[in-house]
Structures are given as structure tokens and as C-alpha cells.
Coordinates of C-alpha atoms in Angstrom, one line a residue:
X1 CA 133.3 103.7 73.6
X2 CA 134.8 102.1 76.7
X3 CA 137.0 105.1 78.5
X4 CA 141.1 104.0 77.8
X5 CA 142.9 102.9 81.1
X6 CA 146.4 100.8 81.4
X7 CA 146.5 98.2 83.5
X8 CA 150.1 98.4 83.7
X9 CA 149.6 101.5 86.6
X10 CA 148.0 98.5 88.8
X11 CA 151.2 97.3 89.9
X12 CA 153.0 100.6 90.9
X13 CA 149.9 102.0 92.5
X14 CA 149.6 98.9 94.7
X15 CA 153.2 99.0 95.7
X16 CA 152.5 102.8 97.0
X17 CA 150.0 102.3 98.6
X18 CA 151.3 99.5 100.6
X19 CA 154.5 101.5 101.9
X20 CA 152.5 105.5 101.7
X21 CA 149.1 104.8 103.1
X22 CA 147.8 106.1 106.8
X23 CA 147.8 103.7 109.5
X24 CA 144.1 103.6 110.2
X25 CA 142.5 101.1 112.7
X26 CA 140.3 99.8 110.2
X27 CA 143.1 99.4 107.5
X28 CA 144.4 96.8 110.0
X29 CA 141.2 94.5 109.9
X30 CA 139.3 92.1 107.8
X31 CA 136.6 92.3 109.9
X32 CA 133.4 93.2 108.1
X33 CA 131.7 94.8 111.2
X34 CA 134.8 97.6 112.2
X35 CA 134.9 98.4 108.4
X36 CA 131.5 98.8 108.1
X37 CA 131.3 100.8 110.7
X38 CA 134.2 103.1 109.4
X39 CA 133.1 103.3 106.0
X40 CA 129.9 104.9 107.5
X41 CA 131.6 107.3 109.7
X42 CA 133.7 108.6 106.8
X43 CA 130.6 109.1 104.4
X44 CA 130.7 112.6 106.0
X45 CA 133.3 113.3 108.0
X46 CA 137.4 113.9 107.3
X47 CA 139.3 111.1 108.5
X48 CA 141.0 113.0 111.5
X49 CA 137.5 113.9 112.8
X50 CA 136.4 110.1 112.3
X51 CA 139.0 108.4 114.0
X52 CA 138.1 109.7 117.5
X53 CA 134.6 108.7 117.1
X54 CA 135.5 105.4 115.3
X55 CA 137.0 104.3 118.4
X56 CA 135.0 104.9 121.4
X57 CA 132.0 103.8 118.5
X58 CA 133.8 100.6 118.8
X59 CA 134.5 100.1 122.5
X60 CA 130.7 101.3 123.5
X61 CA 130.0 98.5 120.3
X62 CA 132.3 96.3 119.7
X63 CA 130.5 93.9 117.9
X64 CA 127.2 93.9 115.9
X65 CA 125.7 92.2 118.8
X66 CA 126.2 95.0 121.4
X67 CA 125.1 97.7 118.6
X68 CA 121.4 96.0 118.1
X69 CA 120.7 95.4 121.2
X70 CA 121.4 98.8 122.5
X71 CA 118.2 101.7 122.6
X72 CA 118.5 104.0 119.6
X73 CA 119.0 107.1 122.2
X74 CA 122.5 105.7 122.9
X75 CA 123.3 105.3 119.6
X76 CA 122.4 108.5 118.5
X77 CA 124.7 110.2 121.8
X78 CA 127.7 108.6 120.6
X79 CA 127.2 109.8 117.4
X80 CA 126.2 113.1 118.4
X81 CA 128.7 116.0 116.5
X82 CA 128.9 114.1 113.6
X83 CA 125.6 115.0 111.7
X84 CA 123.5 113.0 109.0
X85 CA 122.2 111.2 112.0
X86 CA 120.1 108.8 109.3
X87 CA 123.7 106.8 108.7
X88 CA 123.8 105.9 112.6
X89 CA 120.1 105.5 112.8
X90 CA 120.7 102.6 109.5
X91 CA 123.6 101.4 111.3
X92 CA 121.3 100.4 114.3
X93 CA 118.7 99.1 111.9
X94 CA 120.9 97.2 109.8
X95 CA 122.8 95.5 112.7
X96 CA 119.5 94.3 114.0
X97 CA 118.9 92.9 110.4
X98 CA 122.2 91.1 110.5
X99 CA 121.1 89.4 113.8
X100 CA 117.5 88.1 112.8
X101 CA 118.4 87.5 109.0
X102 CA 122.3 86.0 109.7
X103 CA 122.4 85.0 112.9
X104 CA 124.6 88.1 114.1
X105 CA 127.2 87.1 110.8
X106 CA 127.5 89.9 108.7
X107 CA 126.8 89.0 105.2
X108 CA 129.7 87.5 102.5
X109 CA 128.2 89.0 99.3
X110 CA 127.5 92.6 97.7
X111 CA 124.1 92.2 96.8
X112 CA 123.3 91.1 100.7
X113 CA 125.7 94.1 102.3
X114 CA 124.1 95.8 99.4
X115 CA 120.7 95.0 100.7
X116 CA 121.4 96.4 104.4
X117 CA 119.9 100.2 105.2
X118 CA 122.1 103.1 104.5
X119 CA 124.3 101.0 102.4
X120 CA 124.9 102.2 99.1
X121 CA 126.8 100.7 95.8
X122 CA 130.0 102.2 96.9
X123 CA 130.0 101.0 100.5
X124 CA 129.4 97.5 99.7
X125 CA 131.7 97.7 97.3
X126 CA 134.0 98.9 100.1
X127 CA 133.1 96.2 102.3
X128 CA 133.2 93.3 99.7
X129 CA 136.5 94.5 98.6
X130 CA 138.2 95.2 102.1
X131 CA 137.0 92.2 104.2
X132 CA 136.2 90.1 102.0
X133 CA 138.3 90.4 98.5
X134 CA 136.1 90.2 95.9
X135 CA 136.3 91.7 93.4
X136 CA 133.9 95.0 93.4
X137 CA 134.5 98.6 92.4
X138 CA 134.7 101.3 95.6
X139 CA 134.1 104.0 93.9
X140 CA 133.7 107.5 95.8
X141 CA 135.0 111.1 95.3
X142 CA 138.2 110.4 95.6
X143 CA 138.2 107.6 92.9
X144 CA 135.6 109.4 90.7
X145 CA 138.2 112.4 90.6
X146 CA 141.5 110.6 90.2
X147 CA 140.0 107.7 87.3
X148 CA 138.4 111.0 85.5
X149 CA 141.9 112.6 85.7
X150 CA 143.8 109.7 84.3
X151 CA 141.5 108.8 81.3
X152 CA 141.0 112.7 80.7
X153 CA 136.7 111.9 81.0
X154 CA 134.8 114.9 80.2
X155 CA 131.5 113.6 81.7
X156 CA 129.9 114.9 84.4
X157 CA 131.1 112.9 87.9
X158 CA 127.7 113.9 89.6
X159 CA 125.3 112.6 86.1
X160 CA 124.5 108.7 85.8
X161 CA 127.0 108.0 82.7
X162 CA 130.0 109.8 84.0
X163 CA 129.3 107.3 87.0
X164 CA 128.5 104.6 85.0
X165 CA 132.0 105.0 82.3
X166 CA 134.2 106.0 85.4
X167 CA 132.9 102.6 87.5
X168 CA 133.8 100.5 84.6
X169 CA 136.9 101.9 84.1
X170 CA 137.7 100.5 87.7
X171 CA 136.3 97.3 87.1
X172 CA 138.8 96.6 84.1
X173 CA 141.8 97.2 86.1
X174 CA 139.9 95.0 89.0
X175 CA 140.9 92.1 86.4
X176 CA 144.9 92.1 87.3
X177 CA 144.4 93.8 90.8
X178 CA 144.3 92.5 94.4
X179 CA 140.7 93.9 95.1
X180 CA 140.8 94.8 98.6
X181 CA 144.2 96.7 98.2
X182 CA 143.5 98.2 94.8
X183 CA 140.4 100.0 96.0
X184 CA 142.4 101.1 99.1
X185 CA 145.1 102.5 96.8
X186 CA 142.7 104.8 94.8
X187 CA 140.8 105.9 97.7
X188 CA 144.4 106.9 99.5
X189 CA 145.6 108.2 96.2
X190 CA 142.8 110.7 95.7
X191 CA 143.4 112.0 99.1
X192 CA 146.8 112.2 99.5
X193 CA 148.0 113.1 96.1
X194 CA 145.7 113.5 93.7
X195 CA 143.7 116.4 95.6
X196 CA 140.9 118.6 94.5
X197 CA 143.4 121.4 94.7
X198 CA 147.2 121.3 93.7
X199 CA 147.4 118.0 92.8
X200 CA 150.7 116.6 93.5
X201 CA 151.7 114.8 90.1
X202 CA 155.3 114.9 90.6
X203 CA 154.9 112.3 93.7
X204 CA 151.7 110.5 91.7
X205 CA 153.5 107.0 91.3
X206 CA 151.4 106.3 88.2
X207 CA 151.9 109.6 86.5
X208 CA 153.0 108.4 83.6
X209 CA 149.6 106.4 82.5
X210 CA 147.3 110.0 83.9
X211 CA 146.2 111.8 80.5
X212 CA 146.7 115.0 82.2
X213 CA 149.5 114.7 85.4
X214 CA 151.5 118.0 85.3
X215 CA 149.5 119.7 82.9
X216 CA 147.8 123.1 83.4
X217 CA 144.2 121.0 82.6
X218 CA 144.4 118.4 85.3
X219 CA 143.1 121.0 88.0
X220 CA 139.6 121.5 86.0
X221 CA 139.0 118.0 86.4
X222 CA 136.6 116.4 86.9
X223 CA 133.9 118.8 85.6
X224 CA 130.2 118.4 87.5
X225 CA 126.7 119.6 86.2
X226 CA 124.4 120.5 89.1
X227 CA 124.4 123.4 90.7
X228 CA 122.8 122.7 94.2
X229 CA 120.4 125.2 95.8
X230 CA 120.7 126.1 99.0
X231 CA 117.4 126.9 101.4
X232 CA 117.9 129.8 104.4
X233 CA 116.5 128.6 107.5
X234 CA 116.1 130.9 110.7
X235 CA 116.2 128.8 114.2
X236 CA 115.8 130.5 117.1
X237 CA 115.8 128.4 120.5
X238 CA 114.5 129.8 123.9
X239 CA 115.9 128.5 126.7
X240 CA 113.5 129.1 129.9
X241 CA 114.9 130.2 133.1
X242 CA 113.4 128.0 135.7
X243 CA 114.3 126.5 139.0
X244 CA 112.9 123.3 137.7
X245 CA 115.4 122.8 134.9
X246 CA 115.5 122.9 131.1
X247 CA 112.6 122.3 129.0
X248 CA 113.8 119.9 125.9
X249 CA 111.6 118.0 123.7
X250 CA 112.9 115.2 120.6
X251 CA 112.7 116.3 116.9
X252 CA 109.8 114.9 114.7
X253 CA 110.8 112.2 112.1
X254 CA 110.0 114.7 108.8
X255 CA 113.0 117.3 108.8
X256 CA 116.6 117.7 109.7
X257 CA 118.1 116.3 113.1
X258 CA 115.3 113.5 113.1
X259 CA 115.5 111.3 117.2
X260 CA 117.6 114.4 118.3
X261 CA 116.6 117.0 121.4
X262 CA 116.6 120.5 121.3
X263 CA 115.3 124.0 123.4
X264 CA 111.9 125.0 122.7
X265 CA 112.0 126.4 118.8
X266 CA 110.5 129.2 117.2
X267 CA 110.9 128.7 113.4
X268 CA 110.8 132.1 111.2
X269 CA 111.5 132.9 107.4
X270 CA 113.7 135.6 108.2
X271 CA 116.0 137.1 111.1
X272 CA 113.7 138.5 113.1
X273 CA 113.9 141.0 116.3
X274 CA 113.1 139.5 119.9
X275 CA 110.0 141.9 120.6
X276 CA 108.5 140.1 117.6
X277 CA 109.9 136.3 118.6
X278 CA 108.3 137.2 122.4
X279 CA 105.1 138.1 120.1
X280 CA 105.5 134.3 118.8
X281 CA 106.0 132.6 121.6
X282 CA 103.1 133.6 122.9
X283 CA 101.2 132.9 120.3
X284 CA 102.3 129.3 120.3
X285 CA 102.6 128.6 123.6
X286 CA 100.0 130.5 125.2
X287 CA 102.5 132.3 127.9
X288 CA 104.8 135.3 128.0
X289 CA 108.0 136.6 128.7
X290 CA 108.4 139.2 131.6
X291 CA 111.5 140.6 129.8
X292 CA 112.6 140.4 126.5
X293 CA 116.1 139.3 125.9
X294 CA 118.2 142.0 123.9
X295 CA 120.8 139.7 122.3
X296 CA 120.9 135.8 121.8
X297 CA 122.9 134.4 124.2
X298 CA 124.9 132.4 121.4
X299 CA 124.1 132.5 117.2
X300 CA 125.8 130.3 114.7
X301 CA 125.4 129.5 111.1
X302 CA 125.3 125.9 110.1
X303 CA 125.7 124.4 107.0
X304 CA 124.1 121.3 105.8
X305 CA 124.3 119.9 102.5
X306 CA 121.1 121.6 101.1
X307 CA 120.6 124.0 103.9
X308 CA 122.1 127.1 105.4
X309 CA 120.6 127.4 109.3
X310 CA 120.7 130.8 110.6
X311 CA 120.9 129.7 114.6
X312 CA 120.4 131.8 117.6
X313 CA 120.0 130.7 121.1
X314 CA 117.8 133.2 123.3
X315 CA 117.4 132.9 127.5
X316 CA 114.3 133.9 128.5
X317 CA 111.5 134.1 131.6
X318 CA 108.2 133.4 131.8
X319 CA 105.4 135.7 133.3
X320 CA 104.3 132.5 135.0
X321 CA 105.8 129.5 136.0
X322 CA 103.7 127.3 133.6
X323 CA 104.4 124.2 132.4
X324 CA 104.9 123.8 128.6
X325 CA 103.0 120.3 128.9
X326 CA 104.0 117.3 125.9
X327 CA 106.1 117.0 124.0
X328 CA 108.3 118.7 126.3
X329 CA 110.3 117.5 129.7
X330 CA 112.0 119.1 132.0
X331 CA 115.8 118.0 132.2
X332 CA 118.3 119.5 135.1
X333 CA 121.8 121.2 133.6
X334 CA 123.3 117.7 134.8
X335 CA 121.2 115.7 132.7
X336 CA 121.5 117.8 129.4
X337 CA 124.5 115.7 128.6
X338 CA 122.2 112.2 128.5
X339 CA 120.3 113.3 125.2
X340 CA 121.7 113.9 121.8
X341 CA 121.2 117.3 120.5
X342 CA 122.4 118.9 117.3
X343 CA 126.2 119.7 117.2
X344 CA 125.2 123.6 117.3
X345 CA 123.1 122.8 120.2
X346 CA 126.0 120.7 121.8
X347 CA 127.7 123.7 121.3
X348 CA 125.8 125.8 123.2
X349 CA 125.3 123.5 126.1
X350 CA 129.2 122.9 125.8
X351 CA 130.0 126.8 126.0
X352 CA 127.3 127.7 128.7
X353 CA 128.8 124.9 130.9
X354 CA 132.2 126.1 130.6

């Protein structure tokens, strides 16, 4: 059985969002390209931390000309501190889709924004809604957790039918709504009001159609299944002294941080003391150290979505000034800031500069 919504909140919800929401430069658009681009951003990242990079994103690019025609390097500097590189590695891809599929046009239905890399059902939804009007469900956290509130859904937000029921819960009221601000207004709602935590249901303008606004339940919604496991990883980078510079080399394509630089690594399944890391290095790269470091110069933990990276950086000399040979280069302290490295990496360089 269909989940029970009124569509008599549609009207009150779009008139609060259109005098309560953020001013956001890409709330002030219709241009498929700039929301795109935002929509992307915000996958993974709080608004507050998106809007800086949104902007110089879109003055480096300012149209989907400029972004395909640029060297994937540069692309993945700007978006260097944001993480999930993959979304600006498909942004690249999919701009230079848009230019030898549409003629640089970005596409005018879901299932061809659908049909663009990194683009899922909920960012073309986004983008068919928001530029374009038509009328398609944008349904994300925020939505999944305010429509589950309102019709009091038991299922699962993170299993296929509580996905499924919630989605077409949206679609019904999509039949009396103006799409692109409708979408808008349960997106904003879900973050401003209706919050994980301490939902605010006594400012909710469509409290009186929620199932459960200002009861003791509404906070234990919505309920999720999977428990996600989280794998320990222990990083530890050597930095080499040398007169020559830094030695860097670019992440393979089959883990984490794929396109992005980093210091020579020594990967170990534990923390592990820097008498035995010296022990690995040389049995890896065939040199030694003529002193052992007693404390990493910087250390870090670093949480991905399915990872927990235990970081430390270590300085350290060689015996003898030998190269490491490929895949590594040598890069001066001026030049670090040309290549994209992981934000705890950025970190380090950042701090060590300082």
C-alpha cells in the first residue's frame, strides 16, 4: 500500500521556502552547468565548506567548455580538500561527453543527465527539476528523512523499498507542485528544520500533515539497516631530506586518492615503531636511513566513508644520495603547491610551510 501523504502541505511548504531558504549562488540560476556543478560539490561536503570551492570552481570553469578542455591535474588541484576525488574526475569526464555528444549543450532530459558519469537518480533529478522544471523526484538524505517523518515509514531509508515507497511518496505531491521549487523546499526543510537531531517542529510550516512533529518518536526516525564496517589502515609517509627537493610520485588508479600525489609510502597493518619502518624502507627501496627519526613529524587520523587511515608523516635521510628512480620526481618546496595531494597531506605541506 502506497505510503499516505497530503498534498495540501505543498502549498505552505512552497511558500517557506521561498521567504526561509539560504541565498546560495546556485539557488539564483537556471543554468544546468553551475547547478550541476553544485550538486556535485554538496554530494559530500556541508554547504559552508562548498560555497568557497563552488566559486573559484566556477571562475577557474566557468562554462563546460573551459572544464573539458582543461588537463585532469588542474582539475583535481582545485578540488583538492574536498575528497571523493572520483566526483571531479566524472565531472571532467562528463563535460567532455557534453561537448562531443551535445555540442557543449548540457542535456534537457533525465534519462540523458542521467546518463552522464557520476550522476546518479537523485542528481538528475536535481538538475531536471532545478534548471529545467520537470517534473522529477530529488530525493537525498534530507528528503528521505523528512518524507519518512511525515508518513511515519518504518522502512529502512538505506534498503531498496524504503527508497522505492519514500520516492513515490514525492512523486505524488510532484502532481500539484512547482517541481524545481518543491524539491528545493524539502531539501532546505530537511536541513534547516527538520534535522537529524532536535528537530524543530514548532517552526516546521507543515507540521500539521507530519505523523509524528512534536512527538517523543519523531527523533528515531527514519530507522536504517546496515551497519557499515570500517577497515584500519596505517600510512606512514617519509619525506627525504635532500638538497634536490621532495620526492612525490601519483597514486595508482585501484585504491583511495586515485590521480592524487603523495611522499614516498610505507603501508603496514598496524602502528608500527620507526626502527622497524627504516627496516622497510629498505627493504623496498634498496637504501637506508643514517638516522632514524624518533617521532613523526605530523600524524592524523582520517576518516573516509569505509575507512579509518591511521597517518603519520616521518622526515628522514638517506645513507646515500640515491635516486628513488620511477615512479617518483623530484619537486622543490615551491612546487609542492602545483600537484593535488590528499587533504591530510595538504595538511602537512600547509603546516610545514607555515
Amino acid at each position: 500500500m502506497p505510503l499516505s501523504v497530503s498534498q495540501r502541505l505543498v502549498s505552505p511548504l512552497q511558500e517557506w521556502y521561498l521567504s526561509h531558504h539560504r541565498s546560495l549562488p546556485w539557488r539564483d540560476t537556471q543554468d544546468p552547468y553551475k547547478i550541476w556543478v553544485s550538486e556535485i560539490i554538496l554530494q559530500q561536503t556541508r554547504v559552508n565548506q562548498g560555497l568557497e570551492y563552488y566559486k573559484r570552481f566556477i571562475t577557474y570553469f566557468p562554462s563546460i567548455k573551459e572544464l573539458a578542455e582543461a588537463p585532469e591535474d588542474k582539475v583535481l588541484l582545485l578540488w583538492q580538500g574536498l575528497g571523493y576525488y572520483s566526483r571531479a574526475r566524472n565531472l571532467h569526464r562528463a563535460a567532455q561527453l557534453v561537448m562531443e555528444q551535445y555540442e557543449g549543450v548540457f542535456p534537457k532530459t533525465f534519462e540523458a543527465i542521467r546518463a552522464l558519469p557520476g550522476i546518479g537518480e537523485y542528481t538528475a533529478g536535481a538538475i531536471a527539476s532545478f534548471a529545467y522544471n520537470l517534473s522529477h523526484p530529488a530525493v537525498d538524505g534530507n528528503v528521505l528523512r523528512v518524507m519518512s517523518r511525515i508518513t511515519a515509514c518504518a522502512l529502512p531509508i538505506d534498503s531498496n523499498m524504503g527508497k522505492k515507497e519514500l520516492s513515490q511518496a514525492v512523486v505524488s505531491l510532484l502532481k500539484s507542485a512547482h517541481p524545481a521549487i518543491f524539491n528545493q523546499a524539502l531539501i532546505e526543510l530537511g536541513a534547516l528544520v527538520c534535522t537529524p537531531k532536535k528537530p524543530q517542529c514548532s517552526q516546521c510550516p507543515i507540521a500539521e500533515h507530519c505523523a509524528l512533529a512534536g512527538t517523543p518518536e519523531v527523533e528515531r526516525y527514519p530507522y536504517k539497516e546496515k551497519q557499515i564496517t570500517i577497515r584500519h589502515r596505517y600510512l606512514n609517509y617519509i619525506v627525504l631530506s635532500s638538497s634536490s627537493g621532495y620526492y612525490i610520485n601519483k597514486r595508482g588508479d585501484n585504491d583511495i586518492w586515485r590521480g592524487l600525489y603523495e611522499f614516498p609510502l610505507l603501508e603496514t597493518e598496524q602502528a608500527t615503531d620507526p626502527k622497524d619502518l627504516a627496516q622497510l624502507w629498505q627493504e623496498k627501496f634498496a637504501t637506508s636511513w643514517t638516522e632514524i627519526p624518533s617521532a613523526p613529524l605530523f600524524e592524523m587520523e582520517h576518516k573516509l566513508s569505509h575507512q579509518l587511515l591511521h597517518i603519520k608523516v616521518y622526515r628522514a635521510v638517506q645513507s646515500a644520495d640515491t635516486p628513488l628512480g620511477n615512479p617518483f620526481q623530484l619537486v622543490s618546496q615551491g612546487q609542492l603547491s602545483d600537484y593535488a595531494f590528499p587533504v591530510p597531506l595538504a595538511q602537512f605541506i600547509k603546516k610545514h610551510r607555515e
